[in-house]
């Protein structure tokens, strides 16, 4: 198979896990491939993904080989594939815009971003790099709240003719105007806001769906999350959280038979705990009434390594995006977005989304 040529914006923990995974599964057999939802998608294995361009703004990553930059601070995710050989792809300086929250400067360098002194790239520069490297897909891993930066890179993808996978909660793929622009150019897009394989959102959705299917009225619920990576540090600025809270809340509301009053559902990041590093803790409570109006509740504590958890979904989104490119499909990819994203263009139950993806892979569904 030819390689799937990917460019990445933001060489943080999520990019680190994804790139490690590409190499980790390269020498595995299907029966040994633990942690994948699909070993092969129409012939494409994880090792068929190739990173051909990378952008970051941190002085400790810009100019480095991308396979070395994934281990540089402030990255703190689990290293499950050490000693990856250099790829020959250097990390280019990106465009900062609103990608670095002001409060990040108040924290130690090993926990926060250190903005490079290199000149920022403009749109023409980034488009040229994407075209010169033959990038087919642009993968957005910008920090939460990077509204201007996410749209800037989406414009770059449009101009360069690259598919766009939006892994963060700025609503681009689910925006009809953006989708129309990509569809007009015949460029596919997947988004918005990546789910985890087994994370807080998918667990909350599954339990909410269970309540509905079993006739239990869900009266109140919360989902509180803590972590120690730069994502959680960045989200201490509550002004950057509106789209994140909307994305996570809507993911749960969408599977309920009847929407809950906003006062009775609280979902979102709660605090930054440095020693947790890339480990995310979710504290989930659901209160409801069963037969005879008898009250019941569930309390759950979930502990996951945040970034590998997301990479397991992205690795499928990339390969499905490649199929869309081969088939000449532009605009929103409904099935893989519903399967792997918290705020897709159209919400479906997870069981429905799984079936839709299988139909898309088999060529039985356009998008």
mmCIF file of C-alpha atoms in Angstrom:
data_model
loop_
_atom_site.group_PDB
_atom_site.id
_atom_site.type_symbol
_atom_site.label_atom_id
_atom_site.label_comp_id
_atom_site.label_asym_id
_atom_site.label_seq_id
_atom_site.Cartn_x
_atom_site.Cartn_y
_atom_site.Cartn_z
ATOM 1 C CA UNK A 1 0.000 0.000 0.000
ATOM 2 C CA UNK A 2 1.103 3.574 -0.601
ATOM 3 C CA UNK A 3 1.657 5.662 2.527
ATOM 4 C CA UNK A 4 -0.978 7.978 3.978
ATOM 5 C CA UNK A 5 0.863 11.312 4.101
ATOM 6 C CA UNK A 6 -0.110 13.282 7.202
ATOM 7 C CA UNK A 7 0.872 16.701 8.540
ATOM 8 C CA UNK A 8 0.358 17.438 12.252
ATOM 9 C CA UNK A 9 -0.339 20.751 13.993
ATOM 10 C CA UNK A 10 0.850 20.563 17.600
ATOM 11 C CA UNK A 11 3.466 17.983 18.582
ATOM 12 C CA UNK A 12 2.137 17.449 22.084
ATOM 13 C CA UNK A 13 1.099 14.374 24.013
ATOM 14 C CA UNK A 14 -1.586 13.280 21.533
ATOM 15 C CA UNK A 15 0.813 13.524 18.596
ATOM 16 C CA UNK A 16 3.402 11.644 20.646
ATOM 17 C CA UNK A 17 1.032 8.735 21.270
ATOM 18 C CA UNK A 18 -0.079 8.619 17.643
ATOM 19 C CA UNK A 19 3.459 8.584 16.247
ATOM 20 C CA UNK A 20 4.608 6.021 18.811
ATOM 21 C CA UNK A 21 1.639 3.867 17.788
ATOM 22 C CA UNK A 22 2.526 4.011 14.095
ATOM 23 C CA UNK A 23 5.896 2.432 14.901
ATOM 24 C CA UNK A 24 4.671 0.218 17.754
ATOM 25 C CA UNK A 25 2.250 -1.705 15.527
ATOM 26 C CA UNK A 26 4.627 -1.914 12.546
ATOM 27 C CA UNK A 27 6.048 -5.303 13.546
ATOM 28 C CA UNK A 28 2.867 -6.687 15.097
ATOM 29 C CA UNK A 29 0.590 -9.380 13.703
ATOM 30 C CA UNK A 30 -3.197 -8.951 13.725
ATOM 31 C CA UNK A 31 -3.629 -11.320 16.657
ATOM 32 C CA UNK A 32 -1.061 -9.310 18.669
ATOM 33 C CA UNK A 33 -2.563 -5.903 17.883
ATOM 34 C CA UNK A 34 -4.107 -5.025 21.238
ATOM 35 C CA UNK A 35 -5.713 -1.589 21.456
ATOM 36 C CA UNK A 36 -6.906 -1.122 17.875
ATOM 37 C CA UNK A 37 -10.527 -0.860 16.802
ATOM 38 C CA UNK A 38 -9.466 -1.875 13.273
ATOM 39 C CA UNK A 39 -6.188 -3.592 12.470
ATOM 40 C CA UNK A 40 -6.715 -2.976 8.768
ATOM 41 C CA UNK A 41 -8.998 -0.570 6.894
ATOM 42 C CA UNK A 42 -9.240 -1.471 3.203
ATOM 43 C CA UNK A 43 -5.647 -2.647 3.281
ATOM 44 C CA UNK A 44 -4.251 0.265 5.307
ATOM 45 C CA UNK A 45 -2.510 -0.714 8.549
ATOM 46 C CA UNK A 46 -1.331 1.740 11.235
ATOM 47 C CA UNK A 47 2.223 1.544 9.873
ATOM 48 C CA UNK A 48 0.992 2.836 6.498
ATOM 49 C CA UNK A 49 0.623 6.301 8.031
ATOM 50 C CA UNK A 50 3.625 8.586 7.454
ATOM 51 C CA UNK A 51 4.137 11.983 9.069
ATOM 52 C CA UNK A 52 5.550 14.235 6.345
ATOM 53 C CA UNK A 53 5.221 17.657 8.028
ATOM 54 C CA UNK A 54 4.847 18.955 11.570
ATOM 55 C CA UNK A 55 4.182 22.340 13.165
ATOM 56 C CA UNK A 56 4.655 23.568 16.726
ATOM 57 C CA UNK A 57 5.535 26.809 18.513
ATOM 58 C CA UNK A 58 7.632 25.459 21.421
ATOM 59 C CA UNK A 59 11.349 26.248 21.374
ATOM 60 C CA UNK A 60 12.180 22.706 22.549
ATOM 61 C CA UNK A 61 10.488 21.161 19.491
ATOM 62 C CA UNK A 62 10.868 23.610 16.590
ATOM 63 C CA UNK A 63 13.772 22.510 14.386
ATOM 64 C CA UNK A 64 13.958 19.022 15.887
ATOM 65 C CA UNK A 65 13.221 15.787 14.073
ATOM 66 C CA UNK A 66 9.553 15.063 14.765
ATOM 67 C CA UNK A 67 10.416 11.603 16.106
ATOM 68 C CA UNK A 68 12.602 13.251 18.748
ATOM 69 C CA UNK A 69 10.283 16.188 19.436
ATOM 70 C CA UNK A 70 7.516 13.834 20.620
ATOM 71 C CA UNK A 71 9.588 13.091 23.749
ATOM 72 C CA UNK A 72 10.486 16.753 24.483
ATOM 73 C CA UNK A 73 8.909 18.658 27.391
ATOM 74 C CA UNK A 74 6.291 19.578 28.317
ATOM 75 C CA UNK A 75 5.105 16.214 26.873
ATOM 76 C CA UNK A 76 4.488 13.815 29.712
ATOM 77 C CA UNK A 77 2.521 10.904 28.263
ATOM 78 C CA UNK A 78 3.544 7.271 28.624
ATOM 79 C CA UNK A 79 6.434 6.216 26.390
ATOM 80 C CA UNK A 80 5.418 2.801 25.073
ATOM 81 C CA UNK A 81 7.653 2.866 21.994
ATOM 82 C CA UNK A 82 11.065 4.326 22.881
ATOM 83 C CA UNK A 83 14.079 4.822 20.614
ATOM 84 C CA UNK A 84 12.232 5.552 17.383
ATOM 85 C CA UNK A 85 14.692 6.337 14.613
ATOM 86 C CA UNK A 86 14.741 9.902 13.218
ATOM 87 C CA UNK A 87 12.337 10.383 10.317
ATOM 88 C CA UNK A 88 14.114 13.250 8.571
ATOM 89 C CA UNK A 89 11.040 15.459 9.061
ATOM 90 C CA UNK A 90 11.817 18.629 11.005
ATOM 91 C CA UNK A 91 9.229 20.435 13.117
ATOM 92 C CA UNK A 92 8.461 23.811 11.539
ATOM 93 C CA UNK A 93 7.531 26.914 13.486
ATOM 94 C CA UNK A 94 3.782 27.429 13.261
ATOM 95 C CA UNK A 95 1.577 30.450 13.883
ATOM 96 C CA UNK A 96 0.748 31.255 17.518
ATOM 97 C CA UNK A 97 -2.389 33.435 17.230
ATOM 98 C CA UNK A 98 -4.526 32.429 20.266
ATOM 99 C CA UNK A 99 -2.845 29.042 20.714
ATOM 100 C CA UNK A 100 -1.081 29.957 23.973
ATOM 101 C CA UNK A 101 -3.199 31.216 26.863
ATOM 102 C CA UNK A 102 -1.584 34.110 28.832
ATOM 103 C CA UNK A 103 -1.720 32.285 32.168
ATOM 104 C CA UNK A 104 0.571 29.531 30.816
ATOM 105 C CA UNK A 105 3.539 31.904 31.321
ATOM 106 C CA UNK A 106 3.028 31.733 35.097
ATOM 107 C CA UNK A 107 4.008 28.050 35.372
ATOM 108 C CA UNK A 108 7.369 26.207 35.343
ATOM 109 C CA UNK A 109 8.846 25.536 31.904
ATOM 110 C CA UNK A 110 8.667 21.760 32.293
ATOM 111 C CA UNK A 111 4.870 22.051 32.594
ATOM 112 C CA UNK A 112 4.070 24.765 30.076
ATOM 113 C CA UNK A 113 4.847 26.079 26.581
ATOM 114 C CA UNK A 114 8.050 28.000 25.818
ATOM 115 C CA UNK A 115 7.331 29.999 22.677
ATOM 116 C CA UNK A 116 10.166 29.839 20.139
ATOM 117 C CA UNK A 117 11.950 32.982 18.967
ATOM 118 C CA UNK A 118 11.778 31.721 15.367
ATOM 119 C CA UNK A 119 9.669 33.755 12.967
ATOM 120 C CA UNK A 120 6.084 32.576 12.805
ATOM 121 C CA UNK A 121 4.941 31.012 9.556
ATOM 122 C CA UNK A 122 2.222 32.768 7.568
ATOM 123 C CA UNK A 123 -0.505 31.063 5.595
ATOM 124 C CA UNK A 124 1.454 31.064 2.330
ATOM 125 C CA UNK A 125 4.453 29.461 4.068
ATOM 126 C CA UNK A 126 2.345 26.699 5.639
ATOM 127 C CA UNK A 127 0.441 26.003 2.432
ATOM 128 C CA UNK A 128 3.741 25.703 0.557
ATOM 129 C CA UNK A 129 5.112 23.219 3.117
ATOM 130 C CA UNK A 130 1.932 21.129 2.877
ATOM 131 C CA UNK A 131 2.111 21.093 -0.910
ATOM 132 C CA UNK A 132 5.876 20.520 -1.127
ATOM 133 C CA UNK A 133 5.713 17.554 1.263
ATOM 134 C CA UNK A 134 2.719 16.031 -0.509
ATOM 135 C CA UNK A 135 0.631 16.058 2.682
ATOM 136 C CA UNK A 136 -2.843 14.605 2.088
ATOM 137 C CA UNK A 137 -4.328 15.102 5.559
ATOM 138 C CA UNK A 138 -3.814 17.919 8.079
ATOM 139 C CA UNK A 139 -4.372 16.790 11.673
ATOM 140 C CA UNK A 140 -5.238 19.521 14.187
ATOM 141 C CA UNK A 141 -4.039 18.970 17.781
ATOM 142 C CA UNK A 142 -4.130 22.617 18.928
ATOM 143 C CA UNK A 143 -4.934 23.437 22.588
ATOM 144 C CA UNK A 144 -8.541 23.956 23.682
ATOM 145 C CA UNK A 145 -9.644 27.551 23.086
ATOM 146 C CA UNK A 146 -7.477 28.118 19.992
ATOM 147 C CA UNK A 147 -10.422 29.447 17.989
ATOM 148 C CA UNK A 148 -8.476 31.722 15.627
ATOM 149 C CA UNK A 149 -5.619 29.257 15.166
ATOM 150 C CA UNK A 150 -7.939 26.329 14.350
ATOM 151 C CA UNK A 151 -9.676 28.356 11.655
ATOM 152 C CA UNK A 152 -6.352 29.652 10.326
ATOM 153 C CA UNK A 153 -5.102 26.092 9.785
ATOM 154 C CA UNK A 154 -8.434 25.036 8.281
ATOM 155 C CA UNK A 155 -7.919 27.796 5.705
ATOM 156 C CA UNK A 156 -4.418 26.436 5.085
ATOM 157 C CA UNK A 157 -5.866 22.960 4.491
ATOM 158 C CA UNK A 158 -8.379 24.357 1.999
ATOM 159 C CA UNK A 159 -5.706 26.270 0.080
ATOM 160 C CA UNK A 160 -3.330 23.297 0.059
ATOM 161 C CA UNK A 161 -6.025 20.775 -0.898
ATOM 162 C CA UNK A 162 -5.532 18.743 2.299
ATOM 163 C CA UNK A 163 -8.213 16.829 4.164
ATOM 164 C CA UNK A 164 -8.735 18.226 7.671
ATOM 165 C CA UNK A 165 -9.162 16.210 10.865
ATOM 166 C CA UNK A 166 -10.130 18.496 13.727
ATOM 167 C CA UNK A 167 -9.323 16.842 17.060
ATOM 168 C CA UNK A 168 -10.135 19.839 19.265
ATOM 169 C CA UNK A 169 -13.384 21.617 20.215
ATOM 170 C CA UNK A 170 -13.591 24.456 17.736
ATOM 171 C CA UNK A 171 -16.664 23.743 15.652
ATOM 172 C CA UNK A 172 -15.429 23.626 12.067
ATOM 173 C CA UNK A 173 -16.478 20.267 10.638
ATOM 174 C CA UNK A 174 -19.897 20.609 12.306
ATOM 175 C CA UNK A 175 -20.295 24.131 10.851
ATOM 176 C CA UNK A 176 -22.359 23.954 7.626
ATOM 177 C CA UNK A 177 -20.494 26.902 6.071
ATOM 178 C CA UNK A 178 -17.082 25.320 6.560
ATOM 179 C CA UNK A 179 -18.376 21.948 5.403
ATOM 180 C CA UNK A 180 -19.794 23.502 2.227
ATOM 181 C CA UNK A 181 -16.432 25.066 1.423
ATOM 182 C CA UNK A 182 -14.604 21.744 1.805
ATOM 183 C CA UNK A 183 -17.282 19.884 -0.133
ATOM 184 C CA UNK A 184 -17.086 22.402 -2.981
ATOM 185 C CA UNK A 185 -13.369 21.663 -3.302
ATOM 186 C CA UNK A 186 -13.859 17.902 -2.951
ATOM 187 C CA UNK A 187 -11.840 17.774 0.276
ATOM 188 C CA UNK A 188 -13.018 15.516 3.161
ATOM 189 C CA UNK A 189 -13.096 16.602 6.795
ATOM 190 C CA UNK A 190 -13.546 14.759 10.106
ATOM 191 C CA UNK A 191 -14.419 16.381 13.451
ATOM 192 C CA UNK A 192 -14.955 17.945 15.896
ATOM 193 C CA UNK A 193 -13.202 17.142 19.220
ATOM 194 C CA UNK A 194 -11.713 13.660 19.444
ATOM 195 C CA UNK A 195 -13.270 11.001 21.681
ATOM 196 C CA UNK A 196 -11.217 8.450 23.558
ATOM 197 C CA UNK A 197 -11.486 4.701 23.048
ATOM 198 C CA UNK A 198 -12.658 4.230 26.641
ATOM 199 C CA UNK A 199 -12.841 7.687 28.188
ATOM 200 C CA UNK A 200 -15.155 9.875 30.210
ATOM 201 C CA UNK A 201 -17.433 10.820 27.309
ATOM 202 C CA UNK A 202 -17.936 7.364 25.799
ATOM 203 C CA UNK A 203 -18.516 5.865 29.273
ATOM 204 C CA UNK A 204 -21.013 8.583 30.207
ATOM 205 C CA UNK A 205 -22.836 8.168 26.872
ATOM 206 C CA UNK A 206 -23.004 4.389 27.287
ATOM 207 C CA UNK A 207 -24.461 4.623 30.789
ATOM 208 C CA UNK A 208 -26.934 7.342 29.742
ATOM 209 C CA UNK A 209 -28.071 5.128 26.879
ATOM 210 C CA UNK A 210 -28.395 2.197 29.299
ATOM 211 C CA UNK A 211 -30.622 4.293 31.596
ATOM 212 C CA UNK A 212 -32.859 5.142 28.635
ATOM 213 C CA UNK A 213 -33.036 1.569 27.328
ATOM 214 C CA UNK A 214 -33.878 0.185 30.776
ATOM 215 C CA UNK A 215 -36.624 2.727 31.478
ATOM 216 C CA UNK A 216 -34.703 4.600 34.201
ATOM 217 C CA UNK A 217 -35.283 8.360 34.368
ATOM 218 C CA UNK A 218 -31.974 10.208 34.625
ATOM 219 C CA UNK A 219 -32.597 13.210 36.860
ATOM 220 C CA UNK A 220 -29.138 14.625 37.571
ATOM 221 C CA UNK A 221 -25.580 13.908 36.513
ATOM 222 C CA UNK A 222 -22.081 15.304 36.691
ATOM 223 C CA UNK A 223 -18.750 14.433 35.133
ATOM 224 C CA UNK A 224 -15.685 15.994 36.782
ATOM 225 C CA UNK A 225 -12.245 15.494 35.247
ATOM 226 C CA UNK A 226 -8.734 16.206 36.509
ATOM 227 C CA UNK A 227 -5.359 15.783 34.829
ATOM 228 C CA UNK A 228 -1.777 17.005 34.856
ATOM 229 C CA UNK A 229 -0.869 17.593 31.206
ATOM 230 C CA UNK A 230 -0.731 20.907 29.306
ATOM 231 C CA UNK A 231 -4.320 20.388 28.165
ATOM 232 C CA UNK A 232 -5.591 20.594 31.742
ATOM 233 C CA UNK A 233 -3.198 23.445 32.576
ATOM 234 C CA UNK A 234 -4.458 25.356 29.534
ATOM 235 C CA UNK A 235 -8.076 24.792 30.604
ATOM 236 C CA UNK A 236 -7.550 26.553 33.940
ATOM 237 C CA UNK A 237 -8.448 29.623 31.894
ATOM 238 C CA UNK A 238 -12.231 29.258 32.025
ATOM 239 C CA UNK A 239 -12.647 31.718 29.141
ATOM 240 C CA UNK A 240 -11.282 29.012 26.814
ATOM 241 C CA UNK A 241 -13.730 26.337 27.951
ATOM 242 C CA UNK A 242 -17.054 27.282 26.361
ATOM 243 C CA UNK A 243 -16.711 25.070 23.285
ATOM 244 C CA UNK A 244 -15.174 22.200 25.303
ATOM 245 C CA UNK A 245 -18.058 22.127 27.793
ATOM 246 C CA UNK A 246 -20.580 22.380 24.954
ATOM 247 C CA UNK A 247 -18.903 19.540 23.073
ATOM 248 C CA UNK A 248 -18.771 17.164 26.050
ATOM 249 C CA UNK A 249 -22.267 18.054 27.297
ATOM 250 C CA UNK A 250 -23.892 17.698 23.884
ATOM 251 C CA UNK A 251 -22.247 14.288 23.438
ATOM 252 C CA UNK A 252 -24.236 13.042 26.452
ATOM 253 C CA UNK A 253 -27.440 15.030 25.855
ATOM 254 C CA UNK A 254 -27.665 13.615 22.323
ATOM 255 C CA UNK A 255 -28.224 10.034 23.495
ATOM 256 C CA UNK A 256 -30.956 10.880 26.016
ATOM 257 C CA UNK A 257 -34.581 10.350 25.072
ATOM 258 C CA UNK A 258 -35.375 13.782 26.492
ATOM 259 C CA UNK A 259 -32.824 16.545 26.999
ATOM 260 C CA UNK A 260 -31.963 17.344 30.613
ATOM 261 C CA UNK A 261 -32.389 20.791 32.108
ATOM 262 C CA UNK A 262 -28.937 22.490 31.987
ATOM 263 C CA UNK A 263 -29.079 22.908 35.776
ATOM 264 C CA UNK A 264 -29.116 19.131 36.207
ATOM 265 C CA UNK A 265 -26.149 18.224 34.001
ATOM 266 C CA UNK A 266 -22.599 19.397 34.629
ATOM 267 C CA UNK A 267 -19.747 18.112 32.474
ATOM 268 C CA UNK A 268 -16.273 19.515 32.064
ATOM 269 C CA UNK A 269 -12.641 19.775 33.151
ATOM 270 C CA UNK A 270 -12.398 20.539 36.849
ATOM 271 C CA UNK A 271 -8.787 21.040 37.876
ATOM 272 C CA UNK A 272 -5.107 20.690 37.051
ATOM 273 C CA UNK A 273 -3.080 18.302 39.223
ATOM 274 C CA UNK A 274 0.561 18.375 37.992
ATOM 275 C CA UNK A 275 1.630 15.007 39.412
ATOM 276 C CA UNK A 276 -1.108 13.240 37.430
ATOM 277 C CA UNK A 277 0.769 14.103 34.209
ATOM 278 C CA UNK A 278 -1.098 12.543 31.253
ATOM 279 C CA UNK A 279 -3.291 10.445 33.544
ATOM 280 C CA UNK A 280 -6.899 11.635 33.524
ATOM 281 C CA UNK A 281 -9.293 10.927 36.360
ATOM 282 C CA UNK A 282 -13.032 11.100 35.781
ATOM 283 C CA UNK A 283 -15.515 11.242 38.650
ATOM 284 C CA UNK A 284 -18.975 10.446 37.351
ATOM 285 C CA UNK A 285 -22.303 10.468 39.184
ATOM 286 C CA UNK A 286 -25.749 9.683 37.765
ATOM 287 C CA UNK A 287 -28.973 9.920 39.777
ATOM 288 C CA UNK A 288 -32.251 8.487 38.573
ATOM 289 C CA UNK A 289 -35.503 6.743 39.410
ATOM 290 C CA UNK A 290 -36.390 3.138 38.657
ATOM 291 C CA UNK A 291 -39.585 1.078 38.967
ATOM 292 C CA UNK A 292 -42.066 2.667 41.363
ATOM 293 C CA UNK A 293 -40.172 6.014 41.370
ATOM 294 C CA UNK A 294 -37.548 4.394 43.616
ATOM 295 C CA UNK A 295 -34.299 6.430 43.564
ATOM 296 C CA UNK A 296 -30.925 4.988 42.569
ATOM 297 C CA UNK A 297 -27.490 6.364 41.734
ATOM 298 C CA UNK A 298 -24.213 5.311 40.171
ATOM 299 C CA UNK A 299 -20.816 6.695 41.132
ATOM 300 C CA UNK A 300 -17.835 5.776 38.984
ATOM 301 C CA UNK A 301 -14.135 6.623 39.006
ATOM 302 C CA UNK A 302 -12.291 6.165 35.710
ATOM 303 C CA UNK A 303 -8.510 6.416 35.336
ATOM 304 C CA UNK A 304 -6.978 6.493 31.854
ATOM 305 C CA UNK A 305 -3.818 7.668 30.117
ATOM 306 C CA UNK A 306 -5.376 10.467 28.119
ATOM 307 C CA UNK A 307 -3.313 10.657 24.932
ATOM 308 C CA UNK A 308 -2.972 6.977 23.906
ATOM 309 C CA UNK A 309 -6.715 6.764 24.546
ATOM 310 C CA UNK A 310 -7.348 9.380 21.833
ATOM 311 C CA UNK A 311 -4.760 7.955 19.414
ATOM 312 C CA UNK A 312 -6.780 4.742 19.167
ATOM 313 C CA UNK A 313 -9.584 6.773 17.561
ATOM 314 C CA UNK A 314 -7.431 9.103 15.433
ATOM 315 C CA UNK A 315 -5.654 6.195 13.784
ATOM 316 C CA UNK A 316 -9.040 5.080 12.368
ATOM 317 C CA UNK A 317 -10.085 8.629 11.429
ATOM 318 C CA UNK A 318 -6.907 9.043 9.348
ATOM 319 C CA UNK A 319 -7.433 5.815 7.430
ATOM 320 C CA UNK A 320 -11.120 6.522 6.762
ATOM 321 C CA UNK A 321 -10.169 9.987 5.588
ATOM 322 C CA UNK A 322 -7.755 8.397 3.122
ATOM 323 C CA UNK A 323 -10.589 6.241 1.742
ATOM 324 C CA UNK A 324 -12.672 9.389 1.203
ATOM 325 C CA UNK A 325 -9.780 10.996 -0.676
ATOM 326 C CA UNK A 326 -9.486 7.933 -2.904
ATOM 327 C CA UNK A 327 -13.239 7.907 -3.534
ATOM 328 C CA UNK A 328 -13.426 11.651 -4.303
ATOM 329 C CA UNK A 329 -15.741 12.458 -1.375
ATOM 330 C CA UNK A 330 -15.606 16.031 -0.056
ATOM 331 C CA UNK A 331 -17.094 17.701 3.014
ATOM 332 C CA UNK A 332 -18.186 16.124 6.293
ATOM 333 C CA UNK A 333 -17.575 12.410 6.761
ATOM 334 C CA UNK A 334 -20.653 11.652 8.851
ATOM 335 C CA UNK A 335 -19.884 8.075 9.898
ATOM 336 C CA UNK A 336 -16.296 8.305 11.128
ATOM 337 C CA UNK A 337 -17.036 11.702 12.721
ATOM 338 C CA UNK A 338 -19.932 10.213 14.724
ATOM 339 C CA UNK A 339 -17.724 7.247 15.692
ATOM 340 C CA UNK A 340 -14.606 9.134 16.793
ATOM 341 C CA UNK A 341 -15.678 12.697 17.683
ATOM 342 C CA UNK A 342 -17.621 14.281 20.558
ATOM 343 C CA UNK A 343 -19.230 17.020 18.448
ATOM 344 C CA UNK A 344 -19.774 15.537 14.972
ATOM 345 C CA UNK A 345 -21.990 17.156 12.314
ATOM 346 C CA UNK A 346 -24.741 14.708 13.283
ATOM 347 C CA UNK A 347 -24.991 12.719 16.505
ATOM 348 C CA UNK A 348 -25.848 9.002 16.534
ATOM 349 C CA UNK A 349 -25.766 6.386 19.257
ATOM 350 C CA UNK A 350 -22.421 4.621 19.450
ATOM 351 C CA UNK A 351 -23.957 1.353 18.236
ATOM 352 C CA UNK A 352 -25.328 3.156 15.178
ATOM 353 C CA UNK A 353 -21.995 4.883 14.547
ATOM 354 C CA UNK A 354 -20.074 1.588 14.616
ATOM 355 C CA UNK A 355 -22.398 0.127 11.981
ATOM 356 C CA UNK A 356 -22.166 3.263 9.847
ATOM 357 C CA UNK A 357 -18.366 3.125 9.830
ATOM 358 C CA UNK A 358 -18.373 -0.523 8.786
ATOM 359 C CA UNK A 359 -20.725 0.366 5.919
ATOM 360 C CA UNK A 360 -18.497 3.284 4.906
ATOM 361 C CA UNK A 361 -15.369 1.124 4.897
ATOM 362 C CA UNK A 362 -17.174 -1.490 2.786
ATOM 363 C CA UNK A 363 -18.255 1.189 0.294
ATOM 364 C CA UNK A 364 -21.942 0.753 1.147
ATOM 365 C CA UNK A 365 -22.271 4.309 2.487
ATOM 366 C CA UNK A 366 -20.992 7.441 0.752
ATOM 367 C CA UNK A 367 -19.833 9.265 3.849
#
